[in-house]
Tab-separated table of C-alpha atoms in Angstrom:
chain	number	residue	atom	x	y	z
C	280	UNK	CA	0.000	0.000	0.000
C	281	UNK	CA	1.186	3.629	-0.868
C	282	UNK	CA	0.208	6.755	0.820
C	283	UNK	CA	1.526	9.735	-0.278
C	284	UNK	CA	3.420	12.214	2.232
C	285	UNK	CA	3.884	15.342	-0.073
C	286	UNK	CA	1.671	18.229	-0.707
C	287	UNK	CA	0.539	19.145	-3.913
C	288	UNK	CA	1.917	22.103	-5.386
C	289	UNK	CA	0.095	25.020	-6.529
C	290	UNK	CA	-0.753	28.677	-5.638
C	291	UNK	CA	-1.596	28.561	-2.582
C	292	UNK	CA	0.835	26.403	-0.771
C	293	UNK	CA	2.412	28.350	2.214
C	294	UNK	CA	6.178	29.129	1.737
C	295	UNK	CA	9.007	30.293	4.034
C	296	UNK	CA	9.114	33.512	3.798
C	297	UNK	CA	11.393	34.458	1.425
C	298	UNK	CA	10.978	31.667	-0.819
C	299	UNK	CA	9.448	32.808	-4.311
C	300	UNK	CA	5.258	31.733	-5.182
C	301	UNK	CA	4.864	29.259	-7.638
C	302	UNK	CA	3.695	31.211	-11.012
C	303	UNK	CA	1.759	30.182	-13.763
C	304	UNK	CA	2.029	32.193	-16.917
C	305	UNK	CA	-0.550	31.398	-20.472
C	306	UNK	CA	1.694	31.011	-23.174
C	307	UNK	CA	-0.400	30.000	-25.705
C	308	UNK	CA	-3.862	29.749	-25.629
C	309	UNK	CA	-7.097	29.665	-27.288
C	310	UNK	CA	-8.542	33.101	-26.419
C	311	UNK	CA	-5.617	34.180	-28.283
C	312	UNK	CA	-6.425	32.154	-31.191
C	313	UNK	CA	-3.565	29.851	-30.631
C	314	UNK	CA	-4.332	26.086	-31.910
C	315	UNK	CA	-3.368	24.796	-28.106
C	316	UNK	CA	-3.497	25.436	-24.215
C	317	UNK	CA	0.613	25.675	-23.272
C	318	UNK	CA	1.783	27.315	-20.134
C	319	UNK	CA	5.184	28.085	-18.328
C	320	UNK	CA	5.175	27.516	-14.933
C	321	UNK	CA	7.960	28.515	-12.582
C	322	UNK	CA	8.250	27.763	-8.847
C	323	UNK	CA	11.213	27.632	-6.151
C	324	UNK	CA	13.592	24.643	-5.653
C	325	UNK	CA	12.410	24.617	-1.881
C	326	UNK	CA	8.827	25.326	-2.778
C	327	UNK	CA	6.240	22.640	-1.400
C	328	UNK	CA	7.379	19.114	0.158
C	329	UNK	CA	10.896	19.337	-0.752
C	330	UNK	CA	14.441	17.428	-0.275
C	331	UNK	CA	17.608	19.575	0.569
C	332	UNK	CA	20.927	18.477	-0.765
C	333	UNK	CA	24.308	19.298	0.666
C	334	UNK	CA	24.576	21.884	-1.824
C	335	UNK	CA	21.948	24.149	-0.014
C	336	UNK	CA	24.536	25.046	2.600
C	337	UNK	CA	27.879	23.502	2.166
C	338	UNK	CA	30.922	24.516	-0.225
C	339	UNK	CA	30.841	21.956	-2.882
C	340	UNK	CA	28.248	19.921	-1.649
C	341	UNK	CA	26.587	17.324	-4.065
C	342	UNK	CA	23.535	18.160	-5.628
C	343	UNK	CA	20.379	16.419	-6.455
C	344	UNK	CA	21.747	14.882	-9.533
C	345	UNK	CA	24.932	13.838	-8.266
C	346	UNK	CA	23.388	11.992	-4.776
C	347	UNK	CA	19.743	11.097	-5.495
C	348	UNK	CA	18.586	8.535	-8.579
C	349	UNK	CA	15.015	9.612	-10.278
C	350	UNK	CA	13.562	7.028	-7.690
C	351	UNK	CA	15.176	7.314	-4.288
C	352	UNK	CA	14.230	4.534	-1.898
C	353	UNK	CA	14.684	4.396	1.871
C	354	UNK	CA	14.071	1.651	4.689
C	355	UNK	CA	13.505	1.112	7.106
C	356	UNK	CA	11.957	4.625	7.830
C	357	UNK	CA	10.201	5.338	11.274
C	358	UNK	CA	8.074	8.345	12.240
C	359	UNK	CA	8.216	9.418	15.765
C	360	UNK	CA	5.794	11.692	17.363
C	361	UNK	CA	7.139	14.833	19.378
C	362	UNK	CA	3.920	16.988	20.113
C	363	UNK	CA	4.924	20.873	20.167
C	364	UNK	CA	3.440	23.988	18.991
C	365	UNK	CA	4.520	27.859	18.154
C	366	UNK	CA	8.255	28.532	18.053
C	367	UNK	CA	9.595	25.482	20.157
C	368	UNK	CA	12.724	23.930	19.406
C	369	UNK	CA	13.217	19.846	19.293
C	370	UNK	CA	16.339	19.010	21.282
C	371	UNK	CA	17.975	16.083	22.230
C	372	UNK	CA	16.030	15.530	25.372
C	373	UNK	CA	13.153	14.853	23.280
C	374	UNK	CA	14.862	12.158	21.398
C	375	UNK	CA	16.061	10.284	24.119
C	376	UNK	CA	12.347	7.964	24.712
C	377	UNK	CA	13.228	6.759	21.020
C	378	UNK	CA	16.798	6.037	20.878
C	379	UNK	CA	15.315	2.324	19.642
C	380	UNK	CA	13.750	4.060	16.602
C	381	UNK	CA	16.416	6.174	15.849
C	382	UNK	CA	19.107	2.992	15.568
C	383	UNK	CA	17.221	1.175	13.442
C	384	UNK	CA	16.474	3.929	10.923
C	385	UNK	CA	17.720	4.527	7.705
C	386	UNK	CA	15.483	7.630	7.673
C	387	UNK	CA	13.614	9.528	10.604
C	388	UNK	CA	10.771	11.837	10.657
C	389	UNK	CA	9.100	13.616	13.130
C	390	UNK	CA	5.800	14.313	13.598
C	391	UNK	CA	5.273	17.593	15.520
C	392	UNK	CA	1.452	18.076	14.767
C	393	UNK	CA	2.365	21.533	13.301
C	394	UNK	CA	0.611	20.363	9.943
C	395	UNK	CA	-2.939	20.957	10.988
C	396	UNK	CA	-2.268	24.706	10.383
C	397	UNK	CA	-0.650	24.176	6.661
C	398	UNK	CA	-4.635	24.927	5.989
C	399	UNK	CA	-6.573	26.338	8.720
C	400	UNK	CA	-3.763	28.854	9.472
C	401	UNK	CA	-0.823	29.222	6.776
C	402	UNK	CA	0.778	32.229	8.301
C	403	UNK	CA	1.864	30.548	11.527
C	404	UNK	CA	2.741	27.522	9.682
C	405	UNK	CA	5.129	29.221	7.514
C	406	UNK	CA	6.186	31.488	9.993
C	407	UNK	CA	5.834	30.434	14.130
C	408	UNK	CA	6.429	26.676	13.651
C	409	UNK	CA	8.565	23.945	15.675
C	410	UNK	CA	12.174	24.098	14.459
C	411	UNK	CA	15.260	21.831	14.776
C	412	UNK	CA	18.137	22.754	17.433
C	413	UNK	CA	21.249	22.407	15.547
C	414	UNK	CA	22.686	19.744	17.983
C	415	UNK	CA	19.884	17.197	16.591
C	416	UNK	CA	22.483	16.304	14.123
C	417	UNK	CA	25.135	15.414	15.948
C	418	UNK	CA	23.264	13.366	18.103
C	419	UNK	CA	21.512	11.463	15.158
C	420	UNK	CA	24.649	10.467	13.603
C	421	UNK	CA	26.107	9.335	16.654
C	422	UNK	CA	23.099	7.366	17.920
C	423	UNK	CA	22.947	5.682	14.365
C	424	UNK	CA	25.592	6.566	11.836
C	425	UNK	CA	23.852	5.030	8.608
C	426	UNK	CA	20.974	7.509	8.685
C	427	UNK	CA	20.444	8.722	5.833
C	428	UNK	CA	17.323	11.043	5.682
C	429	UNK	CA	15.366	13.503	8.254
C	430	UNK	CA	12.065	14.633	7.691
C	431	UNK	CA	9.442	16.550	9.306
C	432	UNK	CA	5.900	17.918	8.990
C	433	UNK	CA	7.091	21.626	9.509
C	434	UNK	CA	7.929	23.761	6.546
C	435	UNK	CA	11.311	23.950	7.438
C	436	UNK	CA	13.567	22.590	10.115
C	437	UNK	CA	14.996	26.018	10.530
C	438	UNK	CA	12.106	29.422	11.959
C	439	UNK	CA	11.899	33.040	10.525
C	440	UNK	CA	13.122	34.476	13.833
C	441	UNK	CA	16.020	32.846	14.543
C	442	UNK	CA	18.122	32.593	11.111
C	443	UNK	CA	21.634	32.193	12.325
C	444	UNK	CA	20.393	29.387	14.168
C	445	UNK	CA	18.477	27.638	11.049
C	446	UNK	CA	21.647	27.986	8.626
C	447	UNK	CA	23.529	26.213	11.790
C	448	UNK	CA	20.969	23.253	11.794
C	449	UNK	CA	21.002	22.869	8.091
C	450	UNK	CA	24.732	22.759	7.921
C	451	UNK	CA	24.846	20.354	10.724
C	452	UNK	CA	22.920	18.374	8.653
C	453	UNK	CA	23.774	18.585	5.342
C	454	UNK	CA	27.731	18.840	5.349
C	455	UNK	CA	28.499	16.744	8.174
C	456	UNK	CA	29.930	13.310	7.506
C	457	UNK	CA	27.944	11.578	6.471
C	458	UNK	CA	25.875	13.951	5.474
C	459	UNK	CA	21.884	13.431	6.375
C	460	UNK	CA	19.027	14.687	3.348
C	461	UNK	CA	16.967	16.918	4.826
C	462	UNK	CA	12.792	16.687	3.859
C	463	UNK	CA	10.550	19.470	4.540
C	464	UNK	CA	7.098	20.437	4.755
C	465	UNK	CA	5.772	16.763	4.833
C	466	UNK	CA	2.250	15.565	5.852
C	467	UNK	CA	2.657	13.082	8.383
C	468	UNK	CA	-0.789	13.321	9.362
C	469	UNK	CA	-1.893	9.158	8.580
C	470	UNK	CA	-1.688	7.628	11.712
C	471	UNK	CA	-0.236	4.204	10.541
C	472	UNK	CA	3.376	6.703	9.876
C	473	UNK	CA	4.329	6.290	13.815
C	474	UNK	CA	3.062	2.666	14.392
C	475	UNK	CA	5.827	0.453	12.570
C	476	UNK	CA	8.762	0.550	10.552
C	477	UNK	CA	8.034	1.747	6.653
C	478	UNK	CA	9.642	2.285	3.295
C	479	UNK	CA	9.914	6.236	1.653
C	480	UNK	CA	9.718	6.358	-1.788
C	481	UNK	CA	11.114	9.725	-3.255
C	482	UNK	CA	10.649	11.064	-6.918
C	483	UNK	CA	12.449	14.737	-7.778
C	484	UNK	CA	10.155	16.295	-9.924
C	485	UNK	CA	13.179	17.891	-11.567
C	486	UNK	CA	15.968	15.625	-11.715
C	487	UNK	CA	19.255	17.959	-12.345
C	488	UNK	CA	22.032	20.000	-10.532
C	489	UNK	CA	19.999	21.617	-8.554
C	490	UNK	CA	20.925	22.252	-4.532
C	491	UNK	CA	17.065	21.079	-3.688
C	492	UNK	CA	14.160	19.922	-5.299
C	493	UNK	CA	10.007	19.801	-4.567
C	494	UNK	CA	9.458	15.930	-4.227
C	495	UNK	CA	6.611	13.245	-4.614
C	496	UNK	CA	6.993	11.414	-1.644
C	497	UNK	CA	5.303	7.824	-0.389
C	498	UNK	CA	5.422	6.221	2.584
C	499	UNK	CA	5.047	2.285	1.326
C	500	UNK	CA	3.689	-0.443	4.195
C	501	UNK	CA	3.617	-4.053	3.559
Protein backbone atom coordinates (compact mmCIF):
# COMPACT_ATOMS: atom_id res chain seq x y z
CA UNK A 1 0.00 0.00 0.00
CA UNK A 2 1.19 3.63 -0.87
CA UNK A 3 0.21 6.76 0.82
CA UNK A 4 1.53 9.74 -0.28
CA UNK A 5 3.42 12.21 2.23
CA UNK A 6 3.88 15.34 -0.07
CA UNK A 7 1.67 18.23 -0.71
CA UNK A 8 0.54 19.14 -3.91
CA UNK A 9 1.92 22.10 -5.39
CA UNK A 10 0.09 25.02 -6.53
CA UNK A 11 -0.75 28.68 -5.64
CA UNK A 12 -1.60 28.56 -2.58
CA UNK A 13 0.83 26.40 -0.77
CA UNK A 14 2.41 28.35 2.21
CA UNK A 15 6.18 29.13 1.74
CA UNK A 16 9.01 30.29 4.03
CA UNK A 17 9.11 33.51 3.80
CA UNK A 18 11.39 34.46 1.42
CA UNK A 19 10.98 31.67 -0.82
CA UNK A 20 9.45 32.81 -4.31
CA UNK A 21 5.26 31.73 -5.18
CA UNK A 22 4.86 29.26 -7.64
CA UNK A 23 3.70 31.21 -11.01
CA UNK A 24 1.76 30.18 -13.76
CA UNK A 25 2.03 32.19 -16.92
CA UNK A 26 -0.55 31.40 -20.47
CA UNK A 27 1.69 31.01 -23.17
CA UNK A 28 -0.40 30.00 -25.71
CA UNK A 29 -3.86 29.75 -25.63
CA UNK A 30 -7.10 29.66 -27.29
CA UNK A 31 -8.54 33.10 -26.42
CA UNK A 32 -5.62 34.18 -28.28
CA UNK A 33 -6.42 32.15 -31.19
CA UNK A 34 -3.56 29.85 -30.63
CA UNK A 35 -4.33 26.09 -31.91
CA UNK A 36 -3.37 24.80 -28.11
CA UNK A 37 -3.50 25.44 -24.22
CA UNK A 38 0.61 25.67 -23.27
CA UNK A 39 1.78 27.31 -20.13
CA UNK A 40 5.18 28.08 -18.33
CA UNK A 41 5.17 27.52 -14.93
CA UNK A 42 7.96 28.52 -12.58
CA UNK A 43 8.25 27.76 -8.85
CA UNK A 44 11.21 27.63 -6.15
CA UNK A 45 13.59 24.64 -5.65
CA UNK A 46 12.41 24.62 -1.88
CA UNK A 47 8.83 25.33 -2.78
CA UNK A 48 6.24 22.64 -1.40
CA UNK A 49 7.38 19.11 0.16
CA UNK A 50 10.90 19.34 -0.75
CA UNK A 51 14.44 17.43 -0.27
CA UNK A 52 17.61 19.57 0.57
CA UNK A 53 20.93 18.48 -0.76
CA UNK A 54 24.31 19.30 0.67
CA UNK A 55 24.58 21.88 -1.82
CA UNK A 56 21.95 24.15 -0.01
CA UNK A 57 24.54 25.05 2.60
CA UNK A 58 27.88 23.50 2.17
CA UNK A 59 30.92 24.52 -0.22
CA UNK A 60 30.84 21.96 -2.88
CA UNK A 61 28.25 19.92 -1.65
CA UNK A 62 26.59 17.32 -4.06
CA UNK A 63 23.54 18.16 -5.63
CA UNK A 64 20.38 16.42 -6.45
CA UNK A 65 21.75 14.88 -9.53
CA UNK A 66 24.93 13.84 -8.27
CA UNK A 67 23.39 11.99 -4.78
CA UNK A 68 19.74 11.10 -5.50
CA UNK A 69 18.59 8.53 -8.58
CA UNK A 70 15.02 9.61 -10.28
CA UNK A 71 13.56 7.03 -7.69
CA UNK A 72 15.18 7.31 -4.29
CA UNK A 73 14.23 4.53 -1.90
CA UNK A 74 14.68 4.40 1.87
CA UNK A 75 14.07 1.65 4.69
CA UNK A 76 13.51 1.11 7.11
CA UNK A 77 11.96 4.62 7.83
CA UNK A 78 10.20 5.34 11.27
CA UNK A 79 8.07 8.34 12.24
CA UNK A 80 8.22 9.42 15.76
CA UNK A 81 5.79 11.69 17.36
CA UNK A 82 7.14 14.83 19.38
CA UNK A 83 3.92 16.99 20.11
CA UNK A 84 4.92 20.87 20.17
CA UNK A 85 3.44 23.99 18.99
CA UNK A 86 4.52 27.86 18.15
CA UNK A 87 8.26 28.53 18.05
CA UNK A 88 9.59 25.48 20.16
CA UNK A 89 12.72 23.93 19.41
CA UNK A 90 13.22 19.85 19.29
CA UNK A 91 16.34 19.01 21.28
CA UNK A 92 17.98 16.08 22.23
CA UNK A 93 16.03 15.53 25.37
CA UNK A 94 13.15 14.85 23.28
CA UNK A 95 14.86 12.16 21.40
CA UNK A 96 16.06 10.28 24.12
CA UNK A 97 12.35 7.96 24.71
CA UNK A 98 13.23 6.76 21.02
CA UNK A 99 16.80 6.04 20.88
CA UNK A 100 15.31 2.32 19.64
CA UNK A 101 13.75 4.06 16.60
CA UNK A 102 16.42 6.17 15.85
CA UNK A 103 19.11 2.99 15.57
CA UNK A 104 17.22 1.18 13.44
CA UNK A 105 16.47 3.93 10.92
CA UNK A 106 17.72 4.53 7.71
CA UNK A 107 15.48 7.63 7.67
CA UNK A 108 13.61 9.53 10.60
CA UNK A 109 10.77 11.84 10.66
CA UNK A 110 9.10 13.62 13.13
CA UNK A 111 5.80 14.31 13.60
CA UNK A 112 5.27 17.59 15.52
CA UNK A 113 1.45 18.08 14.77
CA UNK A 114 2.36 21.53 13.30
CA UNK A 115 0.61 20.36 9.94
CA UNK A 116 -2.94 20.96 10.99
CA UNK A 117 -2.27 24.71 10.38
CA UNK A 118 -0.65 24.18 6.66
CA UNK A 119 -4.63 24.93 5.99
CA UNK A 120 -6.57 26.34 8.72
CA UNK A 121 -3.76 28.85 9.47
CA UNK A 122 -0.82 29.22 6.78
CA UNK A 123 0.78 32.23 8.30
CA UNK A 124 1.86 30.55 11.53
CA UNK A 125 2.74 27.52 9.68
CA UNK A 126 5.13 29.22 7.51
CA UNK A 127 6.19 31.49 9.99
CA UNK A 128 5.83 30.43 14.13
CA UNK A 129 6.43 26.68 13.65
CA UNK A 130 8.56 23.94 15.68
CA UNK A 131 12.17 24.10 14.46
CA UNK A 132 15.26 21.83 14.78
CA UNK A 133 18.14 22.75 17.43
CA UNK A 134 21.25 22.41 15.55
CA UNK A 135 22.69 19.74 17.98
CA UNK A 136 19.88 17.20 16.59
CA UNK A 137 22.48 16.30 14.12
CA UNK A 138 25.14 15.41 15.95
CA UNK A 139 23.26 13.37 18.10
CA UNK A 140 21.51 11.46 15.16
CA UNK A 141 24.65 10.47 13.60
CA UNK A 142 26.11 9.34 16.65
CA UNK A 143 23.10 7.37 17.92
CA UNK A 144 22.95 5.68 14.36
CA UNK A 145 25.59 6.57 11.84
CA UNK A 146 23.85 5.03 8.61
CA UNK A 147 20.97 7.51 8.69
CA UNK A 148 20.44 8.72 5.83
CA UNK A 149 17.32 11.04 5.68
CA UNK A 150 15.37 13.50 8.25
CA UNK A 151 12.06 14.63 7.69
CA UNK A 152 9.44 16.55 9.31
CA UNK A 153 5.90 17.92 8.99
CA UNK A 154 7.09 21.63 9.51
CA UNK A 155 7.93 23.76 6.55
CA UNK A 156 11.31 23.95 7.44
CA UNK A 157 13.57 22.59 10.11
CA UNK A 158 15.00 26.02 10.53
CA UNK A 159 12.11 29.42 11.96
CA UNK A 160 11.90 33.04 10.53
CA UNK A 161 13.12 34.48 13.83
CA UNK A 162 16.02 32.85 14.54
CA UNK A 163 18.12 32.59 11.11
CA UNK A 164 21.63 32.19 12.32
CA UNK A 165 20.39 29.39 14.17
CA UNK A 166 18.48 27.64 11.05
CA UNK A 167 21.65 27.99 8.63
CA UNK A 168 23.53 26.21 11.79
CA UNK A 169 20.97 23.25 11.79
CA UNK A 170 21.00 22.87 8.09
CA UNK A 171 24.73 22.76 7.92
CA UNK A 172 24.85 20.35 10.72
CA UNK A 173 22.92 18.37 8.65
CA UNK A 174 23.77 18.59 5.34
CA UNK A 175 27.73 18.84 5.35
CA UNK A 176 28.50 16.74 8.17
CA UNK A 177 29.93 13.31 7.51
CA UNK A 178 27.94 11.58 6.47
CA UNK A 179 25.88 13.95 5.47
CA UNK A 180 21.88 13.43 6.37
CA UNK A 181 19.03 14.69 3.35
CA UNK A 182 16.97 16.92 4.83
CA UNK A 183 12.79 16.69 3.86
CA UNK A 184 10.55 19.47 4.54
CA UNK A 185 7.10 20.44 4.75
CA UNK A 186 5.77 16.76 4.83
CA UNK A 187 2.25 15.57 5.85
CA UNK A 188 2.66 13.08 8.38
CA UNK A 189 -0.79 13.32 9.36
CA UNK A 190 -1.89 9.16 8.58
CA UNK A 191 -1.69 7.63 11.71
CA UNK A 192 -0.24 4.20 10.54
CA UNK A 193 3.38 6.70 9.88
CA UNK A 194 4.33 6.29 13.82
CA UNK A 195 3.06 2.67 14.39
CA UNK A 196 5.83 0.45 12.57
CA UNK A 197 8.76 0.55 10.55
CA UNK A 198 8.03 1.75 6.65
CA UNK A 199 9.64 2.29 3.29
CA UNK A 200 9.91 6.24 1.65
CA UNK A 201 9.72 6.36 -1.79
CA UNK A 202 11.11 9.72 -3.26
CA UNK A 203 10.65 11.06 -6.92
CA UNK A 204 12.45 14.74 -7.78
CA UNK A 205 10.15 16.29 -9.92
CA UNK A 206 13.18 17.89 -11.57
CA UNK A 207 15.97 15.63 -11.71
CA UNK A 208 19.25 17.96 -12.34
CA UNK A 209 22.03 20.00 -10.53
CA UNK A 210 20.00 21.62 -8.55
CA UNK A 211 20.92 22.25 -4.53
CA UNK A 212 17.07 21.08 -3.69
CA UNK A 213 14.16 19.92 -5.30
CA UNK A 214 10.01 19.80 -4.57
CA UNK A 215 9.46 15.93 -4.23
CA UNK A 216 6.61 13.24 -4.61
CA UNK A 217 6.99 11.41 -1.64
CA UNK A 218 5.30 7.82 -0.39
CA UNK A 219 5.42 6.22 2.58
CA UNK A 220 5.05 2.28 1.33
CA UNK A 221 3.69 -0.44 4.20
CA UNK A 222 3.62 -4.05 3.56
Amino acid sequence: MLIPISYPLNRRAPLYPGTEPLAITRTKSFDKGDAEEKSLITFSSHAGTHIDLPRHFCLDGGSVRALLAPEAVFEPVRCIAIPKTGAESIRIYDLLPYLDAIRASRALFIRTGSGRLRESDPDAYAREHPWVHHEVPGFLRMENPGLRLFGIDTISIAVPAEPEEGAEAHRAFLCGSPHIFLLEDVDLSYGRLIEEPWILRVYPTVFDDLEGVPVVALAEFG
